[in-house]
Amino acid sequence: MTDAATTEAVGEASVPRFARGVKFRFDDTRKSWMVLAPERLFLPDEAATEILKLVDGQRSLGAIIDDLATRFDVPRDEMAGDVGGMLRDLAEKGVVLL
């Protein structure tokens, strides 16, 4: 399944949120954003950080895609594939719920 198809399969109306026990925060010591999960630590790159900043348990996947596509002037379909693929990967790791 392609990333764009995955986004459609999940549904743009779905509201991504962090799984229980997962925290997304800026670490002053490392001067970087991090995802803290039980017994795991993820250091997202700049693009992933911008996506994760919008995962608040209130915005729909479609709203996140729209926001990022507008802000970074990227075609919406391309952004949908990137955002859907990244969130799917994190969902498979138990970090986010879709």
Short mmCIF file of C-alpha atoms in Angstrom, two decimals:
data_model
loop_
_atom_site.label_atom_id
_atom_site.label_comp_id
_atom_site.label_asym_id
_atom_site.label_seq_id
_atom_site.Cartn_x
_atom_site.Cartn_y
_atom_site.Cartn_z
CA MET A 1 0.00 0.00 0.00
CA THR A 2 1.39 3.44 -0.91
CA ASP A 3 1.70 6.18 1.67
CA ALA A 4 -1.10 8.19 0.04
CA ALA A 5 -3.31 5.09 0.02
CA THR A 6 -2.45 4.53 3.68
CA THR A 7 -3.60 8.04 4.51
CA GLU A 8 -6.88 7.36 2.76
CA ALA A 9 -7.22 3.97 4.50
CA VAL A 10 -6.70 5.58 7.91
CA GLY A 11 -9.05 8.38 6.95
CA GLU A 12 -8.34 12.06 7.03
CA ALA A 13 -11.08 12.49 9.63
CA SER A 14 -9.11 10.39 12.12
CA VAL A 15 -7.52 12.35 14.96
CA PRO A 16 -3.96 11.22 15.69
CA ARG A 17 -2.81 11.31 19.29
CA PHE A 18 0.14 10.08 21.26
CA ALA A 19 -0.28 6.69 22.88
CA ARG A 20 -0.57 6.42 26.64
CA GLY A 21 2.77 7.00 28.33
CA VAL A 22 4.31 8.76 25.32
CA LYS A 23 5.54 12.32 25.64
CA PHE A 24 6.74 14.73 22.97
CA ARG A 25 8.89 17.53 24.34
CA PHE A 26 11.85 19.78 23.77
CA ASP A 27 14.96 18.76 25.69
CA ASP A 28 16.98 21.79 26.76
CA THR A 29 20.09 19.72 27.39
CA ARG A 30 20.14 18.21 23.89
CA LYS A 31 18.58 21.27 22.28
CA SER A 32 16.27 19.02 20.30
CA TRP A 33 12.76 17.63 20.29
CA MET A 34 12.30 14.07 21.47
CA VAL A 35 9.61 11.46 21.73
CA LEU A 36 9.78 9.61 25.03
CA ALA A 37 8.01 6.28 25.02
CA PRO A 38 8.19 3.51 27.60
CA GLU A 39 11.74 2.16 27.37
CA ARG A 40 12.33 3.98 24.05
CA LEU A 41 13.55 7.35 22.87
CA PHE A 42 13.08 8.80 19.39
CA LEU A 43 14.88 11.88 18.09
CA PRO A 44 12.74 13.08 15.17
CA ASP A 45 14.27 15.02 12.30
CA GLU A 46 13.09 18.53 11.47
CA ALA A 47 10.26 17.41 9.17
CA ALA A 48 8.96 14.83 11.65
CA THR A 49 9.12 17.41 14.43
CA GLU A 50 6.87 19.79 12.48
CA ILE A 51 4.34 16.98 12.00
CA LEU A 52 4.47 15.88 15.63
CA LYS A 53 3.94 19.44 16.89
CA LEU A 54 0.47 19.25 15.32
CA VAL A 55 -0.46 15.89 16.88
CA ASP A 56 -2.57 17.19 19.74
CA GLY A 57 -5.49 14.76 19.94
CA GLN A 58 -7.81 17.44 18.54
CA ARG A 59 -6.74 18.07 14.94
CA SER A 60 -7.75 15.64 12.25
CA LEU A 61 -5.20 14.08 9.95
CA GLY A 62 -6.68 16.16 7.13
CA ALA A 63 -6.23 19.40 9.11
CA ILE A 64 -2.60 18.49 9.86
CA ILE A 65 -1.96 17.81 6.18
CA ASP A 66 -3.65 21.07 5.13
CA ASP A 67 -1.67 23.11 7.66
CA LEU A 68 1.69 21.66 6.63
CA ALA A 69 1.00 21.79 2.88
CA THR A 70 0.09 25.47 3.16
CA ARG A 71 2.93 26.40 5.51
CA PHE A 72 5.64 24.70 3.44
CA ASP A 73 4.05 25.31 0.01
CA VAL A 74 4.04 21.61 -0.89
CA PRO A 75 1.36 19.93 -3.04
CA ARG A 76 -1.29 18.51 -0.72
CA ASP A 77 -1.10 14.99 -2.21
CA GLU A 78 2.64 14.88 -1.61
CA MET A 79 2.22 16.11 1.97
CA ALA A 80 -0.54 13.56 2.58
CA GLY A 81 1.79 10.75 1.58
CA ASP A 82 4.63 12.00 3.76
CA VAL A 83 2.50 12.69 6.84
CA GLY A 84 0.48 9.48 6.48
CA GLY A 85 3.60 7.38 6.03
CA MET A 86 5.37 8.83 9.03
CA LEU A 87 2.37 8.56 11.34
CA ARG A 88 1.73 5.01 10.15
CA ASP A 89 5.32 4.07 11.01
CA LEU A 90 4.96 5.58 14.48
CA ALA A 91 1.61 3.83 14.95
CA GLU A 92 3.27 0.50 14.13
CA LYS A 93 5.81 1.27 16.88
CA GLY A 94 3.03 2.06 19.35
CA VAL A 95 3.92 5.74 19.61
CA VAL A 96 0.78 7.28 18.09
CA LEU A 97 -2.79 6.13 17.74
CA LEU A 98 -4.60 6.81 14.48
#
